[in-house]
């Protein structure tokens, strides 16, 4: 409900209008189906209206950015599942994917992290506390409500932006990691 007015306020705060934009970057997920659809549809409309390129990035990688070492992003996914991914970050470098984003049961995600048991780990995201209870490891950092800093999203697409390697408006789609409940019902 507040997306359009929030963007308008951010532009106004900087004395900008939509035609001043050079590009639009958008998180593709993982996340809630409705949130991803609304966010991407808005970003596509904004990019088309401004006549600028659109760049999509991983929302999980954005949440991992800003930390160092191994960072497991773990988000509530409903139906007893979490969306999980593992990244490695060195100093100010971009996140390097070690475990691709997928839907897991919390115990399965904890098991997927087992090969990295000797390394200090940060659990970041809305399901971090729940998954932390399943891990018995020293040096565990838990951040249940990490800041969502748009600047990290821009860093994730910066190299593509420099090269002009934008995403096609028509084909860019959200990163859905499991089938929606409505789709499951239709298949039954």
Rosetta silent file (secondary structure, phi, psi, omega in degrees, C-alpha in Angstrom):
SEQUENCE: XXXXXXXXXXXXXXXXXXXXXXXXXXXXXXXXXXXXXXXXXXXXXXXXXXXXXXXXXXXXXXXXXXXXXXXXXXXXXXXXXXXXXXXXXXXXXXXXXXXXXXXXXXXXXXXXXXXXXXXXXXXXXXXXXXXXXXXXXXXXXXXXXXXXXXXXXXXXXXXXXXXXXXXXXXXXXXXXXXXXXXXXXXXX
SCORE:     score description
SCORE:     0.000 S_00000001
   1 L     0.000  -30.222 -174.965    0.000    0.000    0.000 S_00000001
   2 L  -103.800    3.525 -175.487    2.834    2.401    0.713 S_00000001
   3 H   -61.082  -53.256 -177.130    5.250    1.449   -2.063 S_00000001
   4 H   -63.146  -44.293 -179.152    4.302    4.140   -4.586 S_00000001
   5 H   -69.208  -32.650  176.834    4.041    6.899   -1.985 S_00000001
   6 H   -65.876  -42.098  177.637    7.340    5.787   -0.411 S_00000001
   7 H   -66.900  -43.175  178.558    9.151    5.980   -3.744 S_00000001
   8 H   -60.432  -41.975  179.616    7.532    9.340   -4.501 S_00000001
   9 H   -65.802  -40.921  179.257    8.617   10.655   -1.086 S_00000001
  10 H   -64.033  -41.527  177.501   12.187    9.398   -1.571 S_00000001
  11 H   -65.233  -45.356 -178.987   12.405   11.095   -4.962 S_00000001
  12 H   -62.694  -37.541  179.346   10.895   14.327   -3.617 S_00000001
  13 H   -58.874  -28.937 -179.930   13.316   14.323   -0.678 S_00000001
  14 L  -103.471    9.904 -178.701   16.150   14.540   -3.210 S_00000001
  15 L    57.366   41.905  179.013   14.269   16.964   -5.504 S_00000001
  16 L  -115.403  159.795  169.601   14.086   14.314   -8.222 S_00000001
  17 L  -126.178  172.815 -174.308   11.304   13.072  -10.460 S_00000001
  18 H   -57.014  -35.997 -178.672   10.891    9.734  -12.225 S_00000001
  19 H   -69.654  -10.694  176.552   12.464   11.051  -15.425 S_00000001
  20 H   -83.778  -10.907 -178.284   15.680   11.733  -13.483 S_00000001
  21 L   -67.093  142.963  176.018   16.222    8.013  -12.829 S_00000001
  22 L   -98.699  -23.079  179.525   19.106    6.332  -14.640 S_00000001
  23 E  -170.624  168.131  175.677   17.991    2.759  -13.896 S_00000001
  24 E  -127.622  131.738  175.907   15.796    0.728  -11.552 S_00000001
  25 E  -116.617  142.862 -175.232   17.073   -2.168   -9.422 S_00000001
  26 E  -143.297  139.152  173.665   14.713   -4.635   -7.723 S_00000001
  27 E   -74.943  132.744 -175.786   15.017   -7.594   -5.371 S_00000001
  28 L   -98.686   -6.373 -178.202   13.637  -10.752   -6.982 S_00000001
  29 L   120.736  178.358   11.344   13.336  -12.911   -3.889 S_00000001
  30 L   -74.057  161.347  179.507   13.127  -15.177   -2.149 S_00000001
  31 L   172.944 -166.865 -178.967   10.175  -13.755   -0.281 S_00000001
  32 L   -71.776  144.353 -178.041    6.402  -13.763   -0.124 S_00000001
  33 H   -56.720  -50.190 -177.665    4.624  -14.432   -3.397 S_00000001
  34 H   -64.308  -45.246  179.447    2.452  -11.333   -3.192 S_00000001
  35 H   -59.889  -42.663  179.664    5.289   -9.079   -2.083 S_00000001
  36 H   -65.760  -44.140 -179.884    7.536  -10.274   -4.882 S_00000001
  37 H   -62.942  -46.665 -178.801    4.830   -9.886   -7.536 S_00000001
  38 H   -64.064  -46.974 -178.934    3.841   -6.405   -6.354 S_00000001
  39 H   -61.071  -44.964 -178.999    7.440   -5.222   -5.998 S_00000001
  40 H   -69.492  -40.682  178.061    8.512   -6.506   -9.395 S_00000001
  41 H   -61.381  -41.810  178.622    5.383   -5.202  -11.145 S_00000001
  42 H   -64.307  -45.537 -179.728    5.973   -1.778   -9.604 S_00000001
  43 H   -62.393  -40.461  177.714    9.660   -1.796  -10.586 S_00000001
  44 H   -63.710  -43.952  178.704    8.785   -2.819  -14.146 S_00000001
  45 H   -63.234  -40.743  179.183    6.197   -0.046  -14.383 S_00000001
  46 H   -64.377  -45.956  179.777    8.631    2.484  -12.956 S_00000001
  47 H   -64.119  -44.132  179.881   11.409    1.447  -15.368 S_00000001
  48 H   -65.140  -43.478 -179.285    9.045    1.451  -18.357 S_00000001
  49 H   -64.766  -36.278 -179.482    7.537    4.798  -17.374 S_00000001
  50 H   -85.520  -12.024 -178.146   10.955    6.392  -16.895 S_00000001
  51 L    69.216   36.824 -177.699   12.345    4.731  -20.029 S_00000001
  52 L  -122.984  167.636 -179.260   15.280    3.209  -18.125 S_00000001
  53 E   -74.866  154.131  178.979   16.853   -0.210  -17.720 S_00000001
  54 E  -117.589  136.169 -179.358   15.778   -2.676  -15.019 S_00000001
  55 E  -127.927  124.043  177.115   18.203   -4.814  -13.008 S_00000001
  56 E  -100.027  149.262  178.364   17.116   -7.692  -10.759 S_00000001
  57 E  -143.038  164.019  178.387   19.130   -9.075   -7.856 S_00000001
  58 L   -73.994  123.589  176.620   18.813  -11.727   -5.157 S_00000001
  59 H   -64.811  -33.775  179.039   17.041  -10.418   -2.060 S_00000001
  60 H   -66.802  -42.475  177.857   18.898  -13.027    0.002 S_00000001
  61 H   -63.135  -36.277  178.004   22.281  -11.805   -1.265 S_00000001
  62 H   -63.156  -40.702  178.864   21.241   -8.248   -0.379 S_00000001
  63 H   -67.438  -31.392 -179.772   20.492   -9.340    3.202 S_00000001
  64 H   -75.937  -28.944 -177.993   23.876  -11.093    3.411 S_00000001
  65 L   -61.302  146.151  179.656   25.793   -8.051    2.165 S_00000001
  66 L    97.357   -9.168  176.030   27.351   -5.922    4.856 S_00000001
  67 L  -106.895  174.489  174.098   28.499   -8.861    6.955 S_00000001
  68 L  -129.698  158.355 -179.193   31.782  -10.755    6.736 S_00000001
  69 E    83.059 -152.043  178.268   32.568  -14.447    6.796 S_00000001
  70 E   -85.096  130.176 -179.583   29.877  -17.084    6.303 S_00000001
  71 E  -129.477  118.963  175.320   26.348  -15.694    6.313 S_00000001
  72 E   -99.983  118.145  175.142   23.280  -17.916    6.181 S_00000001
  73 E   -91.255  127.033 -177.063   20.168  -16.020    5.144 S_00000001
  74 E  -139.080  117.799 -173.500   17.081  -17.756    6.486 S_00000001
  75 E  -121.012  145.646  175.087   13.568  -16.372    5.966 S_00000001
  76 E   -58.683  136.582 -179.613   10.118  -17.522    7.038 S_00000001
  77 L  -128.069    4.846 -177.280    8.406  -19.303    4.148 S_00000001
  78 L    65.414  174.768  179.679    5.204  -20.562    5.811 S_00000001
  79 L    53.403   33.133  177.196    3.985  -24.159    5.664 S_00000001
  80 L    72.669   16.640 -178.228    6.729  -25.173    8.116 S_00000001
  81 E  -119.887  165.893  172.684    9.512  -24.172    5.732 S_00000001
  82 E  -130.207  154.328  168.127   12.214  -21.540    5.478 S_00000001
  83 E   -94.490  126.112 -178.047   13.990  -20.023    2.518 S_00000001
  84 E  -132.114  149.341  176.118   17.691  -20.493    3.086 S_00000001
  85 E  -154.155  155.674  178.993   20.930  -19.614    1.315 S_00000001
  86 E  -126.853  133.293 -179.704   24.571  -19.448    2.343 S_00000001
  87 E  -128.101  154.269  172.578   27.057  -16.790    1.281 S_00000001
  88 E  -117.803  132.053 -179.509   30.700  -16.094    1.934 S_00000001
  89 E  -128.007  134.859  175.929   31.850  -12.504    2.240 S_00000001
  90 L  -118.250  120.131 -179.951   35.365  -11.162    2.514 S_00000001
  91 L    47.952 -121.965 -176.242   35.757   -7.573    3.705 S_00000001
  92 L   -96.695   13.312 -178.456   33.800   -5.311    1.334 S_00000001
  93 L   -71.740  160.597  176.902   33.455   -7.921   -1.428 S_00000001
  94 L   -71.099  153.701  179.123   30.112   -8.987   -2.848 S_00000001
  95 L   -60.996  134.134  174.783   28.498  -12.130   -1.411 S_00000001
  96 E  -105.737  121.773 -175.841   29.751  -15.350   -2.998 S_00000001
  97 E   -68.379  126.285  175.783   27.072  -18.029   -3.052 S_00000001
  98 E  -107.737  -29.634  178.277   28.072  -21.231   -1.233 S_00000001
  99 E  -139.958  114.900 -175.488   24.585  -22.777   -0.989 S_00000001
 100 E   -64.742  151.888  179.369   21.933  -21.594   -3.460 S_00000001
 101 E   -60.405  134.829  179.347   18.638  -20.262   -2.168 S_00000001
 102 E  -157.639  166.612  173.983   16.027  -22.987   -1.734 S_00000001
 103 E   -90.176  132.917 -177.558   13.026  -23.914    0.400 S_00000001
 104 E  -135.995  156.386  160.292   13.930  -26.169    3.344 S_00000001
 105 E   -75.573  151.971  179.372   12.404  -27.530    6.488 S_00000001
 106 H   -54.021  -42.932  177.298   14.344  -25.903    9.353 S_00000001
 107 H   -63.531  -35.253  179.244   16.084  -29.224   10.229 S_00000001
 108 H   -67.689  -36.883  177.472   17.035  -29.746    6.569 S_00000001
 109 H   -67.405  -41.591  176.741   18.543  -26.261    6.397 S_00000001
 110 H   -58.908  -41.469  178.351   20.493  -26.918    9.596 S_00000001
 111 H   -66.006  -36.236  178.936   21.764  -30.154    8.012 S_00000001
 112 H   -65.626  -25.668  178.498   22.736  -28.295    4.834 S_00000001
 113 L   -83.665  -10.504 -175.956   24.936  -26.030    6.971 S_00000001
 114 H   -54.977  -39.816  179.692   26.717  -29.032    8.592 S_00000001
 115 H   -63.129  -12.900 -178.251   29.641  -29.082    6.103 S_00000001
 116 H  -108.772   22.604 -172.877   30.505  -25.564    7.277 S_00000001
 117 L   -63.497  -25.197 -177.135   30.438  -26.417   11.009 S_00000001
 118 L   -82.244   -8.806 -175.585   34.042  -25.389   11.638 S_00000001
 119 L  -101.886  143.240  171.420   33.512  -21.807   10.438 S_00000001
 120 L   -59.192  144.447 -173.437   31.953  -18.944   12.412 S_00000001
 121 E  -136.259  140.011  170.073   28.482  -18.298   11.045 S_00000001
 122 E  -108.996  125.693  172.753   25.979  -15.445   11.050 S_00000001
 123 E   -97.315  122.637 -173.013   22.323  -16.449   10.731 S_00000001
 124 E  -129.025  128.164  174.757   20.443  -13.510    9.243 S_00000001
 125 L   133.724  175.629 -172.857   16.714  -13.146    8.555 S_00000001
 126 L   -64.142  -18.949  178.493   13.223  -13.582    9.922 S_00000001
 127 L  -110.706   15.290 -176.364   13.741  -17.275   10.762 S_00000001
 128 H   -61.445  -45.959 -177.857   17.261  -16.921   12.169 S_00000001
 129 H   -63.223  -41.299  179.974   16.294  -17.448   15.810 S_00000001
 130 H   -64.363  -40.993  179.741   14.254  -20.566   15.016 S_00000001
 131 H   -74.597  -30.647  179.069   17.083  -22.114   13.015 S_00000001
 132 H   -60.439  -33.847  179.404   19.701  -21.126   15.594 S_00000001
 133 L   -63.970  -20.591 -179.311   17.974  -23.406   18.083 S_00000001
 134 L   -92.559   -6.522 -177.600   18.776  -26.336   15.757 S_00000001
 135 L  -109.540  132.177  175.370   22.476  -25.538   15.511 S_00000001
 136 L  -114.035   88.721 -176.839   25.003  -26.372   18.179 S_00000001
 137 L  -147.858  142.993  176.918   28.028  -24.398   17.130 S_00000001
 138 L   -74.363  157.620  175.776   30.382  -21.878   18.673 S_00000001
 139 L    70.938   23.075 -178.970   30.696  -18.413   17.229 S_00000001
 140 E   -85.276  126.973  175.086   27.091  -18.256   16.019 S_00000001
 141 E  -108.668  134.325 -178.557   25.693  -14.746   15.467 S_00000001
 142 E  -120.563  123.176  177.222   21.916  -14.377   15.132 S_00000001
 143 E  -125.776   97.077 -174.214   20.310  -11.346   13.474 S_00000001
 144 L   -76.515  -26.242 -178.554   16.552  -11.932   13.297 S_00000001
 145 L  -131.725   74.009 -176.737   15.636   -8.538   11.845 S_00000001
 146 L   -70.358  150.712  176.026   18.492   -7.362    9.606 S_00000001
 147 L   -67.137  143.442  176.587   18.329   -3.903    8.071 S_00000001
 148 L  -101.535   98.497 -175.649   17.232   -3.851    4.449 S_00000001
 149 L  -102.518  110.679 -177.246   19.704   -1.469    2.879 S_00000001
 150 H   -57.345  -29.712  179.754   18.918   -0.694   -0.747 S_00000001
 151 H   -57.311  -33.580  178.078   22.521    0.353   -1.295 S_00000001
 152 H   -68.256  -35.388  175.395   23.580   -3.279   -1.054 S_00000001
 153 H   -61.521  -40.667  177.718   21.128   -4.147   -3.835 S_00000001
 154 H   -64.512  -39.445  177.296   22.760   -1.503   -5.983 S_00000001
 155 H   -61.033  -36.204 -178.822   26.188   -2.959   -5.231 S_00000001
 156 H   -66.153  -26.652 -179.510   24.941   -6.357   -6.419 S_00000001
 157 H  -107.437    1.788 -173.555   24.046   -4.944   -9.844 S_00000001
 158 H   -56.413  -46.045 -178.764   26.815   -2.316  -10.139 S_00000001
 159 H   -64.976  -42.209  177.638   29.027   -4.322  -12.495 S_00000001
 160 H   -64.125  -38.122  178.577   26.076   -5.220  -14.727 S_00000001
 161 H   -61.754  -44.385  179.229   25.003   -1.570  -14.683 S_00000001
 162 H   -60.560  -37.234 -179.201   28.464   -0.468  -15.864 S_00000001
 163 H   -84.454  -10.858 -176.166   28.291   -2.977  -18.734 S_00000001
 164 L    74.009   24.276 -178.605   24.669   -2.152  -19.582 S_00000001
 165 L   -89.419   70.732 -176.770   23.712   -5.805  -18.990 S_00000001
 166 L   -83.808  168.861  177.364   20.146   -5.104  -17.936 S_00000001
 167 E   -92.377  149.431  177.224   17.233   -7.523  -17.589 S_00000001
 168 L   -76.753  130.113 -179.785   14.413   -7.674  -20.106 S_00000001
 169 L   -54.841  -46.220 -173.678   11.204   -6.207  -18.700 S_00000001
 170 L   -68.306  -31.844 -173.265    8.999   -8.882  -20.254 S_00000001
 171 L  -102.100  -12.812 -179.354   10.994  -11.888  -19.084 S_00000001
 172 L   -67.795  127.964 -177.527   12.247  -10.840  -15.629 S_00000001
 173 L  -134.713  159.202  179.028   10.378  -12.843  -13.016 S_00000001
 174 L   -65.113  156.980  176.165   10.459  -13.303   -9.247 S_00000001
 175 L   -89.032   90.746  176.514   12.582  -16.006   -7.658 S_00000001
 176 L   -89.666  127.256 -176.412    9.904  -18.397   -6.443 S_00000001
 177 L  -101.289   -4.076  174.961   11.486  -21.283   -4.551 S_00000001
 178 L  -154.744  168.051 -179.446    8.396  -23.407   -4.158 S_00000001
 179 L   -75.918  136.899  178.448    4.954  -23.819   -5.651 S_00000001
 180 L   -65.812  151.855  179.722    2.293  -21.442   -4.310 S_00000001
 181 H   -57.635  -41.499  178.988   -0.501  -22.982   -2.227 S_00000001
 182 H   -60.556  -39.462  178.969   -3.092  -21.953   -4.823 S_00000001
 183 H   -68.377  -36.833  176.231   -1.100  -23.768   -7.516 S_00000001
 184 H   -62.342  -40.895  179.938   -0.880  -26.871   -5.313 S_00000001
 185 H   -64.939  -40.230  178.999   -4.644  -26.831   -4.885 S_00000001
 186 H   -64.258  -39.116 -179.573   -5.194  -26.564   -8.650 S_00000001
 187 H   -67.459  -27.071  178.683   -2.868  -29.531   -9.263 S_00000001
 188 L   -72.673    0.000    0.000   -4.875  -31.682   -6.844 S_00000001
